[in-house]
Short mmCIF file of C-alpha atoms in Angstrom, two decimals:
data_model
loop_
_atom_site.label_atom_id
_atom_site.label_comp_id
_atom_site.label_asym_id
_atom_site.label_seq_id
_atom_site.Cartn_x
_atom_site.Cartn_y
_atom_site.Cartn_z
CA MET A 1 -42.18 -42.63 27.87
CA ALA A 2 -44.76 -40.26 28.86
CA ILE A 3 -42.33 -38.56 30.94
CA ALA A 4 -40.14 -38.04 27.68
CA SER A 5 -43.30 -36.79 25.65
CA ALA A 6 -43.69 -33.97 28.29
CA TRP A 7 -40.47 -32.70 28.46
CA TRP A 8 -40.52 -32.55 24.57
CA CYS A 9 -43.57 -30.73 24.70
CA HIS A 10 -42.30 -28.43 27.18
CA ARG A 11 -38.95 -27.74 24.59
CA ARG A 12 -41.23 -26.91 22.03
CA GLY A 13 -43.42 -24.19 23.74
CA ARG A 14 -40.39 -22.74 25.43
CA ARG A 15 -38.89 -22.51 21.62
CA TRP A 16 -42.65 -21.03 20.32
CA PHE A 17 -42.70 -18.35 24.03
CA ILE A 18 -39.12 -17.11 22.55
CA SER A 19 -40.06 -17.19 18.68
CA LEU A 20 -42.78 -14.73 19.50
CA VAL A 21 -41.10 -12.29 22.06
CA VAL A 22 -38.64 -11.89 19.80
CA ALA A 23 -41.44 -11.20 16.85
CA LEU A 24 -42.84 -9.06 19.05
CA CYS A 25 -39.68 -7.15 19.96
CA MET A 26 -39.28 -6.44 15.98
CA ALA A 27 -42.46 -5.48 15.17
CA LEU A 28 -42.51 -3.00 18.58
CA PHE A 29 -38.92 -1.53 16.86
CA GLY A 30 -40.10 -1.47 13.36
CA ILE A 31 -37.90 -3.95 12.12
CA GLY A 32 -38.50 -6.74 9.67
CA PRO A 33 -36.65 -9.71 8.12
CA ALA A 34 -35.63 -7.08 5.03
CA ALA A 35 -34.69 -4.35 7.93
CA ALA A 36 -32.61 -6.80 9.32
CA ALA A 37 -30.90 -8.08 6.01
CA LYS A 38 -30.12 -4.45 5.56
CA VAL A 39 -27.75 -3.44 8.77
CA PRO A 40 -24.55 -2.01 7.03
CA ALA A 41 -21.14 -3.84 7.11
CA PRO A 42 -18.68 -1.65 9.38
CA ALA A 43 -17.60 1.11 6.69
CA GLU A 44 -13.84 0.75 5.26
CA THR A 45 -10.89 2.40 6.46
CA PRO A 46 -10.32 5.67 4.55
CA ILE A 47 -7.55 6.26 1.99
CA ARG A 48 -4.95 9.08 3.95
CA PHE A 49 -3.73 11.31 1.32
CA GLY A 50 -0.54 13.58 2.17
CA ILE A 51 -0.39 16.98 0.62
CA LEU A 52 2.89 18.46 0.12
CA PRO A 53 1.90 22.32 0.47
CA ILE A 54 2.46 24.86 -2.18
CA GLY A 55 1.37 27.97 -0.74
CA SER A 56 -0.44 27.60 2.92
CA ALA A 57 -2.18 24.14 4.09
CA ALA A 58 -5.26 25.64 3.50
CA GLU A 59 -4.27 26.45 -0.08
CA SER A 60 -3.21 23.29 -0.71
CA LEU A 61 -5.86 21.25 0.68
CA GLU A 62 -8.46 23.54 -1.19
CA GLN A 63 -6.51 22.75 -4.61
CA TRP A 64 -6.70 18.88 -4.65
CA ARG A 65 -10.05 18.69 -2.78
CA PRO A 66 -11.85 18.28 -6.31
CA LEU A 67 -9.76 15.74 -8.01
CA LEU A 68 -9.66 13.66 -4.12
CA ASP A 69 -13.53 14.21 -4.01
CA ASP A 70 -13.86 12.44 -7.63
CA VAL A 71 -11.19 9.52 -6.69
CA SER A 72 -13.40 8.76 -4.00
CA ARG A 73 -16.52 8.28 -5.87
CA ARG A 74 -14.64 6.16 -8.27
CA LEU A 75 -13.38 4.19 -5.12
CA HIS A 76 -16.30 3.78 -3.60
CA ARG A 77 -14.32 4.94 -0.66
CA GLU A 78 -13.53 8.09 1.71
CA VAL A 79 -10.43 9.65 1.04
CA VAL A 80 -9.29 12.16 3.37
CA THR A 81 -6.56 14.65 3.39
CA VAL A 82 -3.42 15.02 5.58
CA SER A 83 -2.74 18.49 4.73
CA VAL A 84 0.05 19.85 6.76
CA GLY A 85 1.96 23.33 7.41
CA SER A 86 5.27 22.17 6.60
CA TYR A 87 8.13 19.52 5.12
CA ALA A 88 8.61 17.86 8.34
CA SER A 89 4.88 17.37 9.30
CA LEU A 90 4.40 15.72 6.63
CA SER A 91 7.44 13.36 6.97
CA SER A 92 6.61 12.63 10.17
CA ALA A 93 2.92 11.78 9.90
CA ILE A 94 4.43 9.48 6.79
CA ALA A 95 6.95 7.83 9.33
CA GLY A 96 4.60 7.16 11.26
CA GLN A 97 2.10 5.12 8.81
CA ARG A 98 -0.96 7.69 8.99
CA VAL A 99 -0.82 8.80 5.03
CA ASP A 100 -1.46 5.78 2.60
CA VAL A 101 -0.58 8.14 -0.91
CA ALA A 102 1.40 11.02 -0.83
CA PHE A 103 2.37 13.89 -3.02
CA LEU A 104 6.06 14.37 -2.41
CA SER A 105 8.94 16.59 -3.51
CA GLY A 106 12.75 15.13 -4.24
CA ARG A 107 14.41 14.69 -1.08
CA LEU A 108 11.07 13.85 0.89
CA ALA A 109 10.05 11.48 -1.36
CA VAL A 110 13.77 9.65 -0.96
CA GLU A 111 13.32 9.85 2.45
CA ALA A 112 9.52 7.98 2.42
CA VAL A 113 11.06 5.30 -0.13
CA THR A 114 14.90 4.79 1.23
CA ARG A 115 13.34 4.52 5.39
CA GLN A 116 9.77 4.78 5.52
CA ASN A 117 8.35 2.24 3.42
CA MET A 118 6.46 4.01 0.44
CA GLN A 119 7.24 3.40 -3.42
CA VAL A 120 7.13 5.71 -6.16
CA PHE A 121 3.82 4.74 -8.52
CA ALA A 122 3.65 8.54 -10.61
CA GLN A 123 4.86 11.63 -11.50
CA PHE A 124 3.39 15.02 -11.73
CA GLN A 125 3.35 16.21 -15.75
CA ARG A 126 3.09 19.97 -16.09
CA GLY A 127 0.60 21.38 -18.23
CA ASP A 128 3.13 22.14 -20.99
CA GLY A 129 3.77 18.10 -20.83
CA ALA A 130 7.35 18.64 -18.87
CA ARG A 131 8.18 16.52 -16.14
CA GLY A 132 10.52 18.91 -14.19
CA ASN A 133 10.45 22.40 -12.53
CA VAL A 134 13.27 25.07 -12.37
CA ALA A 135 14.79 26.95 -9.04
CA THR A 136 14.94 30.44 -8.79
CA LEU A 137 16.57 33.11 -6.51
CA VAL A 138 14.47 36.26 -6.63
CA VAL A 139 15.12 39.63 -5.65
CA ARG A 140 12.66 42.93 -5.67
CA ASP A 141 13.17 44.67 -9.21
CA ASP A 142 14.77 47.94 -7.54
CA SER A 143 17.14 45.78 -5.75
CA PRO A 144 21.45 46.75 -5.81
CA ILE A 145 21.26 42.79 -6.08
CA ARG A 146 21.47 43.06 -10.17
CA ASN A 147 22.41 39.32 -10.79
CA LEU A 148 24.16 36.37 -9.24
CA ASP A 149 27.26 37.76 -8.83
CA ASP A 150 26.37 41.04 -7.09
CA LEU A 151 25.33 38.76 -4.45
CA LEU A 152 27.85 36.59 -3.87
CA ALA A 153 30.93 38.99 -4.22
CA THR A 154 30.11 41.06 -1.33
CA PRO A 155 29.71 38.52 2.08
CA GLY A 156 29.53 40.70 4.68
CA GLN A 157 27.05 43.13 2.92
CA GLY A 158 24.04 42.62 5.30
CA TRP A 159 21.95 40.71 2.60
CA ARG A 160 18.55 39.19 4.22
CA TYR A 161 18.00 35.64 3.07
CA ALA A 162 14.39 33.74 3.06
CA ARG A 163 14.35 30.31 2.36
CA SER A 164 12.36 26.70 3.01
CA GLU A 165 13.09 24.20 5.33
CA HIS A 166 16.07 21.75 4.96
CA LEU A 167 14.11 19.05 3.27
CA SER A 168 12.93 21.62 0.04
CA VAL A 169 14.78 20.85 -3.24
CA THR A 170 13.66 24.13 -5.03
CA GLY A 171 13.67 26.31 -1.70
CA TYR A 172 17.34 25.03 0.10
CA ILE A 173 18.70 21.99 -1.95
CA ALA A 174 19.42 23.37 -5.67
CA PRO A 175 20.28 26.52 -4.72
CA GLU A 176 23.03 25.14 -1.85
CA ALA A 177 24.22 23.04 -4.08
CA TYR A 178 24.34 25.20 -7.27
CA VAL A 179 25.25 28.59 -6.23
CA PHE A 180 26.70 28.55 -2.69
CA ALA A 181 28.43 25.33 -1.95
CA PRO A 182 30.75 25.51 -5.20
CA LYS A 183 31.91 28.40 -3.84
CA GLY A 184 32.72 27.13 -0.32
CA LEU A 185 30.01 28.65 1.21
CA ASN A 186 26.93 28.34 3.27
CA SER A 187 23.56 30.54 3.06
CA ASP A 188 23.03 29.96 6.70
CA THR A 189 26.56 32.12 7.78
CA PHE A 190 26.44 33.95 4.15
CA PHE A 191 23.94 35.99 4.84
CA ALA A 192 23.02 38.22 7.59
CA SER A 193 19.95 36.48 8.91
CA VAL A 194 18.12 33.64 7.39
CA ARG A 195 14.33 33.39 7.83
CA VAL A 196 12.36 30.23 6.98
CA GLY A 197 9.30 29.86 5.45
CA ASP A 198 6.56 28.97 2.39
CA HIS A 199 7.28 30.27 -0.96
CA GLN A 200 4.78 32.58 -0.84
CA SER A 201 5.29 34.36 2.29
CA ASN A 202 9.10 34.19 1.13
CA LEU A 203 8.61 36.16 -1.78
CA LEU A 204 5.83 38.53 -0.27
CA ALA A 205 8.83 39.45 2.61
CA VAL A 206 11.12 40.00 -0.37
CA VAL A 207 8.01 42.56 -1.81
CA ASN A 208 7.67 44.52 1.46
CA ARG A 209 11.66 44.96 1.95
CA GLU A 210 11.58 41.83 4.74
CA ALA A 211 14.61 40.35 2.97
CA ASP A 212 16.45 41.02 0.27
CA VAL A 213 16.83 37.80 -1.88
CA THR A 214 14.51 34.57 -1.88
CA SER A 215 14.49 30.88 -3.37
CA SER A 216 11.72 29.93 -4.94
CA ASN A 217 10.47 27.96 -8.13
CA ASN A 218 8.13 28.28 -10.99
CA PRO A 219 4.96 26.65 -10.05
CA ASP A 220 5.28 29.10 -6.89
CA MET A 221 5.99 31.76 -9.03
CA ASP A 222 3.24 31.46 -11.53
CA LEU A 223 0.57 30.92 -8.43
CA PHE A 224 1.98 33.90 -6.60
CA ARG A 225 1.59 35.80 -10.41
CA ARG A 226 -2.04 34.93 -9.72
CA ASN A 227 -2.80 35.54 -5.98
CA PHE A 228 -0.42 38.86 -6.40
CA PRO A 229 -0.04 40.03 -9.65
CA ARG A 230 0.71 43.77 -8.59
CA GLU A 231 3.05 42.35 -6.25
CA ALA A 232 4.71 39.78 -8.47
CA ALA A 233 5.38 42.51 -11.00
CA GLN A 234 8.08 44.17 -8.61
CA LEU A 235 9.82 40.75 -8.23
CA ARG A 236 12.75 39.65 -10.76
CA VAL A 237 14.58 36.70 -11.13
CA ILE A 238 18.23 36.61 -10.60
CA TRP A 239 19.20 32.85 -11.33
CA ARG A 240 17.29 29.58 -12.30
CA SER A 241 18.55 26.13 -12.29
CA GLN A 242 18.73 23.39 -14.66
CA LEU A 243 15.77 21.43 -14.83
CA ILE A 244 14.51 19.53 -11.68
CA PRO A 245 12.24 16.56 -11.93
CA SER A 246 8.73 16.79 -10.82
CA GLY A 247 7.22 16.14 -7.49
CA VAL A 248 5.85 12.22 -7.38
CA LEU A 249 3.09 10.13 -5.84
CA VAL A 250 4.48 7.39 -3.58
CA ILE A 251 2.33 4.84 -1.66
CA ARG A 252 2.45 2.73 1.38
CA ASP A 253 3.86 -0.82 0.49
CA GLY A 254 1.32 -2.20 3.11
CA MET A 255 -1.86 -1.04 0.90
CA SER A 256 -3.74 -4.24 -0.17
CA ARG A 257 -2.56 -5.03 -4.06
CA ARG A 258 -6.43 -4.72 -4.97
CA LEU A 259 -6.49 -1.23 -3.83
CA ARG A 260 -3.16 -0.35 -5.09
CA GLN A 261 -4.02 -0.85 -8.81
CA LYS A 262 -7.26 0.67 -8.33
CA LEU A 263 -6.19 3.60 -7.03
CA THR A 264 -2.81 3.75 -9.44
CA ALA A 265 -5.50 3.44 -12.41
CA ILE A 266 -7.83 5.89 -11.26
CA LEU A 267 -4.80 8.68 -10.77
CA LEU A 268 -3.19 7.73 -14.28
CA ASP A 269 -6.06 8.03 -16.01
CA TYR A 270 -7.31 10.97 -14.59
CA GLY A 271 -7.66 14.00 -17.29
CA LYS A 272 -6.85 11.79 -19.87
CA SER A 273 -10.57 10.66 -20.60
CA ARG A 274 -12.63 12.91 -23.71
CA GLY A 275 -15.82 14.72 -23.86
CA GLU A 276 -17.10 16.60 -20.73
CA ALA A 277 -15.86 14.11 -18.48
CA GLY A 278 -12.25 15.00 -19.61
CA GLU A 279 -12.56 18.59 -19.57
CA ARG A 280 -13.91 18.51 -15.88
CA GLU A 281 -10.96 16.27 -15.08
CA ARG A 282 -8.67 18.57 -16.08
CA ALA A 283 -10.08 21.82 -14.68
CA ALA A 284 -9.25 19.87 -11.44
CA LEU A 285 -5.98 19.45 -12.13
CA ALA A 286 -5.17 22.99 -13.45
CA ARG A 287 -6.22 24.24 -9.57
CA ILE A 288 -3.03 22.50 -8.70
CA PRO A 289 -0.52 24.82 -9.62
CA ASP A 290 1.15 23.37 -13.39
CA LEU A 291 -0.48 20.48 -13.16
CA GLY A 292 -1.60 18.44 -16.01
CA GLY A 293 -1.42 14.97 -15.52
CA PHE A 294 -0.01 11.97 -13.95
CA VAL A 295 2.52 9.28 -15.54
CA ALA A 296 3.54 6.39 -14.79
CA VAL A 297 7.70 5.89 -13.19
CA ASP A 298 9.21 3.69 -10.52
CA SER A 299 11.19 5.21 -7.68
CA ARG A 300 14.30 5.31 -10.07
CA VAL A 301 12.82 8.50 -10.96
CA LEU A 302 14.32 10.05 -7.61
CA THR A 303 17.87 9.21 -8.66
CA PRO A 304 18.50 13.03 -9.79
CA PHE A 305 17.69 13.89 -5.90
CA VAL A 306 19.82 11.55 -4.79
CA ASP A 307 23.10 12.66 -6.70
CA MET A 308 22.05 16.24 -5.96
CA GLN A 309 22.13 15.46 -2.40
CA TYR A 310 25.42 13.54 -2.89
CA THR A 311 27.10 16.29 -4.42
CA LEU A 312 25.97 19.17 -1.64
CA LEU A 313 27.74 16.82 0.69
CA ARG A 314 30.41 16.28 -0.88
CA GLN A 315 30.95 20.26 -1.66
CA GLN A 316 30.19 20.99 1.91
CA ALA A 317 32.76 18.27 3.35
CA SER A 318 35.50 19.36 1.15
CA HIS A 319 35.18 23.06 2.15
CA GLY A 320 34.69 22.08 5.68
CA GLN A 321 37.29 22.42 8.82
CA TRP A 322 39.05 19.27 10.02
CA VAL A 323 40.93 18.28 12.62
CA SER A 324 43.01 16.20 9.88
CA PRO A 325 42.91 14.85 6.40
CA GLN A 326 42.36 11.42 7.75
CA ALA A 327 38.97 12.72 9.09
CA LEU A 328 37.77 14.61 5.96
CA GLN A 329 38.25 11.00 4.17
CA ASN A 330 36.46 9.27 6.78
CA ARG A 331 33.60 11.59 6.19
CA LEU A 332 34.12 11.42 2.15
CA ALA A 333 33.55 8.11 2.46
CA LYS A 334 30.82 7.81 4.62
CA ILE A 335 28.65 10.10 1.92
CA GLU A 336 30.06 7.56 -0.93
CA GLN A 337 28.50 4.96 1.09
CA GLU A 338 25.08 6.66 1.86
CA HIS A 339 25.07 7.46 -2.07
CA ARG A 340 25.29 3.76 -3.07
CA GLN A 341 23.02 2.82 -0.41
CA ALA A 342 20.51 4.88 -1.46
CA LEU A 343 20.34 4.19 -5.49
CA ARG A 344 20.15 0.53 -4.33
CA LEU A 345 17.01 1.15 -2.13
CA LEU A 346 15.84 3.62 -5.24
CA SER A 347 16.18 0.02 -7.48
CA PRO A 348 13.15 -2.27 -7.79
CA HIS A 349 15.49 -5.07 -7.68
CA GLY A 350 18.08 -3.90 -5.28
CA ASP A 351 20.84 -4.25 -7.12
CA ALA A 352 23.83 -3.09 -6.29
CA ASP A 353 24.79 0.00 -8.38
CA GLY A 354 21.27 0.43 -8.53
CA LYS A 355 20.69 0.14 -12.33
#
């Protein structure tokens, strides 16, 4: 009994000594109970926002920053930008799951939805309420190319073409589908030379006589007029497409439902408030060319882009050279199958007809 009592006193003494040491250390380093309770939790992972470049990557980042800063404040979560210099680079970032939300256009958005686990949740709305843009072909005002007939009637004339990447709807797909392919032409072989760049540098190339014609669109033309008014006065549009649906916002499938709902609500409501706050938000939207706000849509809004690509591929196949009629039919059948599959993937229910 005496041994047990001595052992208990020894244990109690050790506990008292350890408590004393801990208290002295906390006092020495200025850590009290209240301070210890305020140790911050690990920071939440930032939301990564991908920006399709309009003009240069740096210019696009500057345009979007005020809006994204507002989103960050309302979410109480950091929003970092993934700003790239090309369509292909942004597509690669999305495929590598380095992007959570992104602003995309046509074919790039279709690829994100059908192959990269993203979904459309909003579409751009222009300041005038329209939900679309117009592709254009542009020359110098003093160019001998007065109209589209002049351009197409003289193959081998030596015209130099400045266009965007193959993933660009207004910079490549629309002119190819509506202007060149119906005539059995391919712009890459029709022109004496082809240079690939962003819309702003391509317009400057025409002004500086480094190219004879370039593809563009009305938002980039408006931006060019704002940045280079004297140079813009030297340009003339020789072709305009039908209205092409505006760019969209896509969101990663793996994002938590709660965060997804909150982020979606913020963006869809942005710029719609009354009073001073609404004015400030609309001013932030106006920094992004031709953007008036966002409207709720789903991935079916991309159907016109799928149809445009389908039309282009069929036209290119029909005017191509094939080893046999059966080879052509096999190619057309594959194009048809891929078209149906893309429409099915755009449908929220995965219907066979994409409805």
